[in-house]
Coordinates of N, CA and C and ligand atoms in Angstrom, one line a residue:
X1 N 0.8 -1.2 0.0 CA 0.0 0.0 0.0 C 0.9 1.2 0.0
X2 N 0.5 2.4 -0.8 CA 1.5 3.9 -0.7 C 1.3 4.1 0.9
X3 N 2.7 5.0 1.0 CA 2.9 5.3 2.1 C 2.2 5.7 2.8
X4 N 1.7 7.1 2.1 CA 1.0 8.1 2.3 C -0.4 7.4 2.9
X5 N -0.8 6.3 2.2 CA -1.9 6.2 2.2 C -2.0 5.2 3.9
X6 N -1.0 4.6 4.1 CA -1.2 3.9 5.2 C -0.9 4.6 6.0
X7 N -0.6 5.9 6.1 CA -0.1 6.9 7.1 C -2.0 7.7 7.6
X8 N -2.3 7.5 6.7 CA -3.5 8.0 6.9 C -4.4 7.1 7.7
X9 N -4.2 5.9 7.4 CA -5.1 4.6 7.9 C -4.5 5.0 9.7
X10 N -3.1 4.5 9.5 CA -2.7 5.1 10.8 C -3.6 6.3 11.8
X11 N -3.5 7.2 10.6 CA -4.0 8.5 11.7 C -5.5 8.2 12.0
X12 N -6.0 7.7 11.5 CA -7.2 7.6 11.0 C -7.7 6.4 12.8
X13 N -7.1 5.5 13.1 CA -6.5 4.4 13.9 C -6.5 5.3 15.2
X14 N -5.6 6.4 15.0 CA -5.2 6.7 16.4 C -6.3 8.1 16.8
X15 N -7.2 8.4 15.3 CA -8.3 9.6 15.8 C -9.5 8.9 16.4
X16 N -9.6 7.5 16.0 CA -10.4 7.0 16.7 C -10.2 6.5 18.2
X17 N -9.4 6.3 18.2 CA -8.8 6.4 19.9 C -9.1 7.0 20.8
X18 N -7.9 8.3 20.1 CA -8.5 9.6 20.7 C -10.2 10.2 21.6
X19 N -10.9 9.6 20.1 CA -12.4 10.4 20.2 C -13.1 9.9 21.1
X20 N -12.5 7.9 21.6 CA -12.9 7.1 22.5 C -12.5 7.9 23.8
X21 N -10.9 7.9 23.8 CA -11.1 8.7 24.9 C -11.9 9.4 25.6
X22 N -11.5 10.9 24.7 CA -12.4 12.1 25.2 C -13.8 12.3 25.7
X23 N -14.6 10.8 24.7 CA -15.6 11.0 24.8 C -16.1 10.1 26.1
X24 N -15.1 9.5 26.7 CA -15.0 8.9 27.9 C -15.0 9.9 29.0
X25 N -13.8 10.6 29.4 CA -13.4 11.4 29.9 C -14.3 12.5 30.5
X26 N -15.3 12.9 28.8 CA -16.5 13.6 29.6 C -17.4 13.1 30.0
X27 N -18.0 11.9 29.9 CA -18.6 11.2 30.7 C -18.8 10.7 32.1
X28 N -17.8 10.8 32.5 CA -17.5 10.4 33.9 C -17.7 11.2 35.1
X29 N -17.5 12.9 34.4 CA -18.2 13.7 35.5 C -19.5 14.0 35.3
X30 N -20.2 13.3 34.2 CA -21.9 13.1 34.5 C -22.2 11.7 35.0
X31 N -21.6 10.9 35.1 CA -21.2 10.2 35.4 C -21.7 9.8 37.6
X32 N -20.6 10.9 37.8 CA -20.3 11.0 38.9 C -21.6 12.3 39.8
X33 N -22.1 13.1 38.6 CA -23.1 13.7 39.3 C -24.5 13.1 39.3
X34 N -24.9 12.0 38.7 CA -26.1 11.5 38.6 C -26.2 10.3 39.7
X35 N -24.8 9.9 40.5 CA -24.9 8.7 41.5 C -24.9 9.9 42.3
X36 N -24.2 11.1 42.7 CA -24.3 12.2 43.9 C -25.8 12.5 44.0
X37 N -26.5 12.6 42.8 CA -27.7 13.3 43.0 C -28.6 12.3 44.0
X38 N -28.4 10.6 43.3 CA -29.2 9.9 43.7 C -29.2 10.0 45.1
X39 N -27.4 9.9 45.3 CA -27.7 9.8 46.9 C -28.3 11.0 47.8
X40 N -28.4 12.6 47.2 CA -28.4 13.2 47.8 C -30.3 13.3 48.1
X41 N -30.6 12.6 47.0 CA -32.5 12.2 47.1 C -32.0 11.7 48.3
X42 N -32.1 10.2 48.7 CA -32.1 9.0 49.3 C -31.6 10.0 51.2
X43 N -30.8 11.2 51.2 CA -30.1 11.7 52.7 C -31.7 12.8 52.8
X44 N -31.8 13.1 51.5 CA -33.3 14.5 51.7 C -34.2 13.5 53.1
X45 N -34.5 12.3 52.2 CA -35.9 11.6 52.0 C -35.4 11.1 53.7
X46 N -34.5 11.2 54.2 CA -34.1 10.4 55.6 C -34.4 11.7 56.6
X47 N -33.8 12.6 55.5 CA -33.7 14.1 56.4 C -35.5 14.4 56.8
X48 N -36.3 14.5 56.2 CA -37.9 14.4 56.3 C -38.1 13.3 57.4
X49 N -37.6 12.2 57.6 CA -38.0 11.3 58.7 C -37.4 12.0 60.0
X50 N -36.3 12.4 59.8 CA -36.0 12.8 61.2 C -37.0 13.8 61.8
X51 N -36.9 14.8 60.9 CA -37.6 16.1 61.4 C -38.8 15.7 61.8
X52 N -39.4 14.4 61.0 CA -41.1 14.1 61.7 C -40.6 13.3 63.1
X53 N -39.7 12.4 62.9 CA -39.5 11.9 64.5 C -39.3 12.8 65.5
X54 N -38.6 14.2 65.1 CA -38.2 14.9 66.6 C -39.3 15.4 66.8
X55 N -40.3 15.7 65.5 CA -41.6 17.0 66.3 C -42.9 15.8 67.2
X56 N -42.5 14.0 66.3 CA -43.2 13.9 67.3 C -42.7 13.7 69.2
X57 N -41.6 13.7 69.1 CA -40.9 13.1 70.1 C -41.1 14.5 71.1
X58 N -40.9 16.0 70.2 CA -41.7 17.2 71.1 C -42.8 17.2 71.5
X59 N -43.7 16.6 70.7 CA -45.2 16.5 70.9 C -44.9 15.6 72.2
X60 N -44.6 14.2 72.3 CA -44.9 13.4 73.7 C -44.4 14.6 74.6
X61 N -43.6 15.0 75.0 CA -42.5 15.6 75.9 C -43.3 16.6 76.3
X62 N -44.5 17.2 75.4 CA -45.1 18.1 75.6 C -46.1 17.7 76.8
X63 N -46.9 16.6 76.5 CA -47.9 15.7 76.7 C -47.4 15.4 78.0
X64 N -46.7 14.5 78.1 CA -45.4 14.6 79.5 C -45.8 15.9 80.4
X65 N -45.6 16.6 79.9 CA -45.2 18.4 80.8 C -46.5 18.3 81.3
X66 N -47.9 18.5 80.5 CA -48.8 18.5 80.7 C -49.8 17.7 81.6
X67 N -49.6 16.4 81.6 CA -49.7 15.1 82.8 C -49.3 16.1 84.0
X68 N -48.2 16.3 84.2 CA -47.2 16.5 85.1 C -47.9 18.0 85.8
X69 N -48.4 18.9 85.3 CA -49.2 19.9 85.7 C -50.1 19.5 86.3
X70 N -51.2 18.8 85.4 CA -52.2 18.3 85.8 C -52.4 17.5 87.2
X71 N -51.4 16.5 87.1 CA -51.6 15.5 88.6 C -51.1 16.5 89.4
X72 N -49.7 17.6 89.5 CA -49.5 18.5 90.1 C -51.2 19.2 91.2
X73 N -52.1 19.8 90.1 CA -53.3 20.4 90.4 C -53.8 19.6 91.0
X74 N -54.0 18.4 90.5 CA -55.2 17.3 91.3 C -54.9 17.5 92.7
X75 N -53.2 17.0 93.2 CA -53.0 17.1 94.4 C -53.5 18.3 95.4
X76 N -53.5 18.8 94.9 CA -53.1 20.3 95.1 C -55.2 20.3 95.9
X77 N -55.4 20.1 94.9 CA -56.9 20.2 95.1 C -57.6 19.1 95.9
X78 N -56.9 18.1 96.0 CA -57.4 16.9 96.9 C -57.1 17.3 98.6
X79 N -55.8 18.6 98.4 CA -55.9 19.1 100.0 C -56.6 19.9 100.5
X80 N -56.9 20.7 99.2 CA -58.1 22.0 99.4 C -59.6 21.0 99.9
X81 N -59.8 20.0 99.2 CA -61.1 19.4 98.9 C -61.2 19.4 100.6
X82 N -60.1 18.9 101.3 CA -60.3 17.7 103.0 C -61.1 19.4 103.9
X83 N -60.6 20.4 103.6 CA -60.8 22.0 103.9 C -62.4 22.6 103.2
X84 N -63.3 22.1 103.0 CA -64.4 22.0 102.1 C -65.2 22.5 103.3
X85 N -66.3 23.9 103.0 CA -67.2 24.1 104.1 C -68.4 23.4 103.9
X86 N -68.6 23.1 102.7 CA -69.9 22.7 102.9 C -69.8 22.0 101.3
X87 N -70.9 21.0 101.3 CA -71.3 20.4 100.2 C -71.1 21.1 98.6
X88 N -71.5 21.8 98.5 CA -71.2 22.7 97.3 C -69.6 22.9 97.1
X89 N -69.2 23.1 97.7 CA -67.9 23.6 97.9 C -67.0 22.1 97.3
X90 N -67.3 21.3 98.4 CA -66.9 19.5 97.6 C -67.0 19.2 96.5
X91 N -68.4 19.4 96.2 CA -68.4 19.0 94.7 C -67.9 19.8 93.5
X92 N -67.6 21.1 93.7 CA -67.0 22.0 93.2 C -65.4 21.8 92.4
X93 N -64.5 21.1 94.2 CA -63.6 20.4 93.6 C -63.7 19.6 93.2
X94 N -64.4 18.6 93.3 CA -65.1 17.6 92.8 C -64.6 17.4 91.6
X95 N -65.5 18.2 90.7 CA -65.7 18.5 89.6 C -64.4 18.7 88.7
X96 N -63.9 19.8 89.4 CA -62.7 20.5 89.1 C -61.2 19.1 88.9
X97 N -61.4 18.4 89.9 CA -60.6 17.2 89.7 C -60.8 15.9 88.9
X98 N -62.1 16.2 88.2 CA -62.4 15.0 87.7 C -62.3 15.7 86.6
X99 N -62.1 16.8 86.0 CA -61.4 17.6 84.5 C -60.2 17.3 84.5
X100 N -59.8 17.7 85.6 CA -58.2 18.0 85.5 C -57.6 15.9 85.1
X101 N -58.1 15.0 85.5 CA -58.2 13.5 85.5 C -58.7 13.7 83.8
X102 N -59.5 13.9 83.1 CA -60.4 14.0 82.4 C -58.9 14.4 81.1
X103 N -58.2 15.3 81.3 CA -57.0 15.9 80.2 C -56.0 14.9 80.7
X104 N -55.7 14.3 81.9 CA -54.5 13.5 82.1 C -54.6 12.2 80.7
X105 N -55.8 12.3 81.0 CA -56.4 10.3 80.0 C -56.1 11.3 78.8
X106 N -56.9 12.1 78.2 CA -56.4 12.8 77.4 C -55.0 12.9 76.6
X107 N -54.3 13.1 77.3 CA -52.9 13.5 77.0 C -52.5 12.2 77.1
X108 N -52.7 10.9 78.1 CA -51.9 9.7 77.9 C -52.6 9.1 76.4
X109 N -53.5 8.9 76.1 CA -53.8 8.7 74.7 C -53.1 9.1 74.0
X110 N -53.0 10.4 73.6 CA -52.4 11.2 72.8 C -50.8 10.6 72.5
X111 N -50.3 10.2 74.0 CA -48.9 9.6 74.2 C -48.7 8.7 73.1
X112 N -49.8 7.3 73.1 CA -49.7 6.3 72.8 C -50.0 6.3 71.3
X113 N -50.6 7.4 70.5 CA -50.8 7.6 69.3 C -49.8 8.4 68.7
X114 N -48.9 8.9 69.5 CA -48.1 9.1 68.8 C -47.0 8.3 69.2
X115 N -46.7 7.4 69.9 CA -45.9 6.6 70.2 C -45.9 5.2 68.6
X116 N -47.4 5.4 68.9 CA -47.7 4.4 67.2 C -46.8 4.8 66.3
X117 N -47.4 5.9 66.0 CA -47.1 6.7 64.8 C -45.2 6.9 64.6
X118 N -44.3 6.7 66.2 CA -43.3 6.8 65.9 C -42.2 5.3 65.2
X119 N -43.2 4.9 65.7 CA -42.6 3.1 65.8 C -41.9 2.8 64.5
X120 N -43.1 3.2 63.0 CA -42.8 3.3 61.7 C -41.1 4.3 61.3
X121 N -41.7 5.3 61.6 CA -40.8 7.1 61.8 C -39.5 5.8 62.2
X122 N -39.3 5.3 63.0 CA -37.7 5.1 63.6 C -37.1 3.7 63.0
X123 N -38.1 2.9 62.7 CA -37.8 2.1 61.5 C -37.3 2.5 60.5
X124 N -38.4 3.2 60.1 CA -37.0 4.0 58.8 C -36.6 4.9 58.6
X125 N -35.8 5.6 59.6 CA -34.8 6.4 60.0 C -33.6 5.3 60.2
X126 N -33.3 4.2 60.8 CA -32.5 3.7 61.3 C -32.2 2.8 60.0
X127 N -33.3 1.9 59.0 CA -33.1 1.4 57.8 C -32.7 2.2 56.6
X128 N -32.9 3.9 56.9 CA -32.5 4.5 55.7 C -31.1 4.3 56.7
X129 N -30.9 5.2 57.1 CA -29.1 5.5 58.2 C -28.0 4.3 57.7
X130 N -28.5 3.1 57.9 CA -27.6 2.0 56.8 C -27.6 1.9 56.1
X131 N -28.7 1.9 55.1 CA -28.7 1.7 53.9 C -27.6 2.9 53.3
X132 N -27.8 4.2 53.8 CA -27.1 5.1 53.5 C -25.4 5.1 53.6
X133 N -25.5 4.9 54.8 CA -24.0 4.6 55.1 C -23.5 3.6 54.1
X134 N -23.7 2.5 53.7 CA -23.7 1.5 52.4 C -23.3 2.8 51.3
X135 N -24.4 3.1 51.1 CA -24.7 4.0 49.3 C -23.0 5.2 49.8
X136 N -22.7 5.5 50.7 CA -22.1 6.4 50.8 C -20.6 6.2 50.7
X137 N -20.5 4.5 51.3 CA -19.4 4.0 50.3 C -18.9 4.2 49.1
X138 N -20.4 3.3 48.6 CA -20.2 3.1 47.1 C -19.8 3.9 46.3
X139 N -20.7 5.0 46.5 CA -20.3 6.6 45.9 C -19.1 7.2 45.6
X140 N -18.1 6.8 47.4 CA -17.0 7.2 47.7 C -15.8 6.0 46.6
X141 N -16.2 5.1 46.5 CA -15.4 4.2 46.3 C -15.6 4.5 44.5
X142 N -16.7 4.5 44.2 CA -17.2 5.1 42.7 C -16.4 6.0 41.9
X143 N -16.4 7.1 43.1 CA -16.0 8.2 42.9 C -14.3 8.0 42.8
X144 N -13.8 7.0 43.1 CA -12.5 7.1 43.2 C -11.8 6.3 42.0
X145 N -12.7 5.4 42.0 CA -12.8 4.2 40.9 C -12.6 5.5 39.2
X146 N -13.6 6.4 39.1 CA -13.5 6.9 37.8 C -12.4 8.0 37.9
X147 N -12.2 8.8 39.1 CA -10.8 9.2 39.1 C -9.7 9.1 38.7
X148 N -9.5 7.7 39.0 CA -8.4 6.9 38.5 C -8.8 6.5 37.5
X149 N -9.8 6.2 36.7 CA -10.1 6.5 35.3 C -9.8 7.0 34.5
X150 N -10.1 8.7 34.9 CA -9.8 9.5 34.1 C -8.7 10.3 34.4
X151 N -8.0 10.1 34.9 CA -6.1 10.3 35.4 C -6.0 8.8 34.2
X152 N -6.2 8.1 34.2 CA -5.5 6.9 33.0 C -5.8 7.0 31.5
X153 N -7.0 7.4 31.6 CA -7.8 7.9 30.2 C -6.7 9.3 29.7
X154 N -6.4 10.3 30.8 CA -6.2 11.8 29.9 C -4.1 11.3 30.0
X155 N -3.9 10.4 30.0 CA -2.7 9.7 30.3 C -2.1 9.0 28.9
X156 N -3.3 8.2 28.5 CA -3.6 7.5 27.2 C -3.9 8.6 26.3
X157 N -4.3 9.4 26.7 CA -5.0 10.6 25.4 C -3.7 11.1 25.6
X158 N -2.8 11.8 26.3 CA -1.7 12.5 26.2 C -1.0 11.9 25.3
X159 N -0.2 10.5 25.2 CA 0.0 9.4 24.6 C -0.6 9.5 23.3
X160 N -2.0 9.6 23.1 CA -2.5 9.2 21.4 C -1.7 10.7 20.8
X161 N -2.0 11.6 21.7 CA -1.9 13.0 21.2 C -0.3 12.8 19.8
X162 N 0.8 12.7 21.0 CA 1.9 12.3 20.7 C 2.3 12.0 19.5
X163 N 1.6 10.2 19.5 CA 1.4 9.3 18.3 C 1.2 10.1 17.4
X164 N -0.2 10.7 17.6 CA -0.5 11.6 16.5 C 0.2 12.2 15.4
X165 N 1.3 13.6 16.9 CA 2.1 14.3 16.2 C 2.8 13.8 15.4
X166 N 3.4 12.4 15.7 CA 4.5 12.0 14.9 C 4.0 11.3 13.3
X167 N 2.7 10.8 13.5 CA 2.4 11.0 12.2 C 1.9 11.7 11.1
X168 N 1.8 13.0 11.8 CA 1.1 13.9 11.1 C 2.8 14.4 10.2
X169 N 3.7 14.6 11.5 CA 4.9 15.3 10.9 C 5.2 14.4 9.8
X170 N 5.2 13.2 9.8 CA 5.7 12.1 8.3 C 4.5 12.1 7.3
X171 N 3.1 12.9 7.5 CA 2.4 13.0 6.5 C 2.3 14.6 5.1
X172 N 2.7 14.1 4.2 CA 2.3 15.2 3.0 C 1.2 16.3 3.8
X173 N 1.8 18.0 4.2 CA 0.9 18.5 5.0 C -0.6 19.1 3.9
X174 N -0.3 18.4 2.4 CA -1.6 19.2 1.3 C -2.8 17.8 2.1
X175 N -2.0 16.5 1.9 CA -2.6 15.4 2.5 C -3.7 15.1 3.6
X176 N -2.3 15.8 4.8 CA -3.2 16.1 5.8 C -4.5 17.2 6.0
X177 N -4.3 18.5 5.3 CA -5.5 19.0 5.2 C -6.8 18.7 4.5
X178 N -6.4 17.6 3.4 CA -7.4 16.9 3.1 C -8.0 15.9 3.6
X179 N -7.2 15.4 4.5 CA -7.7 14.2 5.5 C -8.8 15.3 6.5
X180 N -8.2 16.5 7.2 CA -9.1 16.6 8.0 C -9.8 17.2 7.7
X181 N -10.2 17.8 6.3 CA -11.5 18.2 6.0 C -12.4 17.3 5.6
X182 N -11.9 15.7 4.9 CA -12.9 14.8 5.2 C -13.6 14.3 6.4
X183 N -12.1 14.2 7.4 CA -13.1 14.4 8.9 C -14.3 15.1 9.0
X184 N -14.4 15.7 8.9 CA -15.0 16.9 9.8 C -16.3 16.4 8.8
X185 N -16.5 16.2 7.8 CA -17.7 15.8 6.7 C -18.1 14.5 7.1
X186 N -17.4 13.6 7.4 CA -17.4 12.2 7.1 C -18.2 11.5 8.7
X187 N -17.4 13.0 9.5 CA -17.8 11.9 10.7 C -17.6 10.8 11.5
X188 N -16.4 10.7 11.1 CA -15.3 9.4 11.2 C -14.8 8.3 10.3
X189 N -15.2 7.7 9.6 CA -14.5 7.2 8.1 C -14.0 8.2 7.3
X190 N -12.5 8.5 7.0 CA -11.8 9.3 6.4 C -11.0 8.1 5.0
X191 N -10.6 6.9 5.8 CA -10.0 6.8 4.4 C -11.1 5.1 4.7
X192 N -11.5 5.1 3.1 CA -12.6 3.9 3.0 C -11.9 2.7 2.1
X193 N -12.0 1.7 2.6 CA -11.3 0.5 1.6 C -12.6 0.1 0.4
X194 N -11.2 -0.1 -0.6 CA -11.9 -0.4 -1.3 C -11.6 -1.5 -2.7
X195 N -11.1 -2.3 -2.1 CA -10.1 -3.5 -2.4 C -10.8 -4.1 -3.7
X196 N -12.6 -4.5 -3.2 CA -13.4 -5.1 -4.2 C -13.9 -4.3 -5.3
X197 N -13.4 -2.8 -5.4 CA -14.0 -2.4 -6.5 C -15.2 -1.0 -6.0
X198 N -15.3 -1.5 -4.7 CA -16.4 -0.5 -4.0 C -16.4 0.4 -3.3
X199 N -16.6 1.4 -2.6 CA -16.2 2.5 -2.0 C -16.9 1.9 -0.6
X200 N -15.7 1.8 0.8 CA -16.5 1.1 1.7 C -17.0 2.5 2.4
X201 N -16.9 3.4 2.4 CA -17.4 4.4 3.0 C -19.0 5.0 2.2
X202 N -19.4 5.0 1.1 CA -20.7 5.4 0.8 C -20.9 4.4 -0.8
X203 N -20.3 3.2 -0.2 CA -21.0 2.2 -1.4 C -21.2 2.1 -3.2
X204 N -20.4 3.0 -3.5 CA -20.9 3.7 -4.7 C -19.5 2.5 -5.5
X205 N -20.0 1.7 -6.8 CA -18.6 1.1 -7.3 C -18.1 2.3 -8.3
X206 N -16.6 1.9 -8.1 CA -15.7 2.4 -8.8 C -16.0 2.4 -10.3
X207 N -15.5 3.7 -11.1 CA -15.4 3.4 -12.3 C -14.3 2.4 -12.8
X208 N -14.4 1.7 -13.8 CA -12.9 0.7 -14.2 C -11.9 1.3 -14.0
X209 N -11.9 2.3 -14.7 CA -10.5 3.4 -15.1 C -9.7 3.7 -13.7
X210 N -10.9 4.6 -12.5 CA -10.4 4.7 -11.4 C -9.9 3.5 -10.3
X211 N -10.4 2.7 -11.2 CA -9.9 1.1 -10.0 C -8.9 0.5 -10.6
X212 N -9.1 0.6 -11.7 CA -7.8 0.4 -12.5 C -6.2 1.1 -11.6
X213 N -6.9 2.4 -11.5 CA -5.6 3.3 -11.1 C -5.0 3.2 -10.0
X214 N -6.4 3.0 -9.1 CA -6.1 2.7 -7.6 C -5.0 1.2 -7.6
X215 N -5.3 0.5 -8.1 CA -4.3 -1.0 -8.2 C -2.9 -0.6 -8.3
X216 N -2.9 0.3 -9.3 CA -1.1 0.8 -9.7 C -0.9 1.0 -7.9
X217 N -1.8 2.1 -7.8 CA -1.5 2.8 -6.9 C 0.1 3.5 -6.1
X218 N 0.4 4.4 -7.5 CA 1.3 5.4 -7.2 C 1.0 6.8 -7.0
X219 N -0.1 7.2 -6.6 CA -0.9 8.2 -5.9 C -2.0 7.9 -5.0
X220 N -2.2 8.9 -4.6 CA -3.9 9.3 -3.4 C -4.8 9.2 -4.2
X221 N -5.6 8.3 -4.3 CA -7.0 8.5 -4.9 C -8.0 9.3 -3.6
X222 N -9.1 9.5 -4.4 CA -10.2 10.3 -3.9 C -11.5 9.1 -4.4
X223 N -12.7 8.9 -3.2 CA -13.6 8.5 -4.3 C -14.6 9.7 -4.9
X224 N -14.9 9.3 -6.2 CA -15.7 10.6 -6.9 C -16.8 10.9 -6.0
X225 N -17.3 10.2 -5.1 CA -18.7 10.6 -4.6 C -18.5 11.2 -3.2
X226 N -17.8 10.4 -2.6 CA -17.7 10.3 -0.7 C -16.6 11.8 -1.0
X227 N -15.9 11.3 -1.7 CA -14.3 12.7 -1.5 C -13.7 11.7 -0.5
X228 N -14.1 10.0 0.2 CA -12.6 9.7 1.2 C -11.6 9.1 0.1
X229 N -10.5 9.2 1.3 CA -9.4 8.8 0.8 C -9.4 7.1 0.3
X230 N -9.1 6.5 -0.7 CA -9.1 5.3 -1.1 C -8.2 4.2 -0.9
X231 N -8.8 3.0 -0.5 CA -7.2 2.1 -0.1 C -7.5 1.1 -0.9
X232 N -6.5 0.6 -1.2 CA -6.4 -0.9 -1.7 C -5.4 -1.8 -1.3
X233 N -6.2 -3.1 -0.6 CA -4.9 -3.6 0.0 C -5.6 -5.0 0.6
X234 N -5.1 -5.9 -0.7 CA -5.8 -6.9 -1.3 C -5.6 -7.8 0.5
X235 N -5.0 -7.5 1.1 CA -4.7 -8.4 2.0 C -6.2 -8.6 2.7
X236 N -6.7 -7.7 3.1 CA -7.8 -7.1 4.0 C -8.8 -8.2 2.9
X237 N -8.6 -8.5 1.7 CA -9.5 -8.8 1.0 C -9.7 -10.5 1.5
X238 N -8.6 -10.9 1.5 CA -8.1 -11.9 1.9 C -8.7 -12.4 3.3
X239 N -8.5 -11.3 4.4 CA -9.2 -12.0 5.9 C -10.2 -11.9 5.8
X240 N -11.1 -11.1 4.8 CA -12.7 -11.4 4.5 C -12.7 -12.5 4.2
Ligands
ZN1 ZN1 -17.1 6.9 -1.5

């Protein structure tokens, strides 16, 4: 095969590398923000349990306080009651203590319904809390994992870069600007084989004359349709 022309296959070889890389490289910090987000749902959604466990845990505490006034008064009023002048007066406290009894039941209900209600609440506070601590690993280890990734990737790309240079410098620079303005059209097939007669880049068969030529092949062909560069190189024909 002409020089030129395998210099191109070469570059051709190592732009596809390249594009692997890069196109790796940016990946990995979207990558790395779509597992952050997940977890940062998963710490919200734990964060909402707590806040409901502590208001109810103020709510009992409250209820508590409140008992605690209450039987406070009862006492209070069961000494006044023994001090009673007269009937009226008795039933009065009477009365008055069988209220104050009346919010104690009250408030211990209240206790026990929200005691329910926390049972769920600390279940899964405690089942997110691990689960999380797990995911927070992962993340961490994730995160370290594509780091080293992409420290290896822009390592390898520095490397293709290189390669590159050095074949660009041993390629014809009329060559090269023709190469990469087929890039940039083509999309990635720059130089298309075309061993059997056919253009492997946009299918189109060769005229005789031009396949004829391409065989000598003591120049760069072009195909008439695509504009890639043209190879012939019966070998390739062969591991078909
Ligand atoms: Zn073509």
């Amino acid at each position: 095969m002409l020089q030129e022309v395998t210099l191109a296959v070469e570059l051709q070889a190592i732009d596809r590398k390249i594009a692997n890389l890069e196109k790796e490289i940016a990946a990995l910090p979207v990558h790395i923000a779509a597992i952050e987000k997940k977890l940062g749902s998963h710490k919200l959604r734990l964060e909402i349990d707590r806040t409901a466990l502590a208001a109810n845990l103020r709510d009992r505490k409250k209820m508590e306080g409140d008992i605690q006034v209450h039987d406070q008064k009862i006492s209070k009023l069961k000494g006044q009651m023994l001090d009673a002048k007269n009937n009226e007066q008795y039933r009065a406290f009477q009365n008055e203590i069988s209220w104050c009894e009346t919010e104690v039941r009250k408030a211990e209900d209240k206790i026990i319904e929200l005691m329910e209600q926390a049972e769920p609440l600390d279940k899964n506070v405690k089942t997110a809390e691990a689960a999380l601590k797990v995911e927070q690993a992962e993340v961490e280890s994730e995160k370290r994992r594509a780091q080293d990734r992409s420290a290896e990737d822009q390592k390898f790309l520095a490397d293709a870069n290189a390669i590159r240079q050095g074949i660009v410098s041993k390629l014809d620079p009329k060559l090269y600007l023709k190469y990469q303005q087929i890039k940039k059209k083509t999309k990635g097939t720059v130089v298309a084989d075309a061993t059997d007669g056919r253009c492997e880049g946009c299918q189109i068969s060769l005229r005789p004359q031009l396949f004829q030529d391409l065989k000598v092949g003591d120049r760069v062909m072009f195909c008439e349709l695509c504009g890639r560069i043209l190879m012939y190189n019966p070998a390739v024909l062969i591991e078909r």
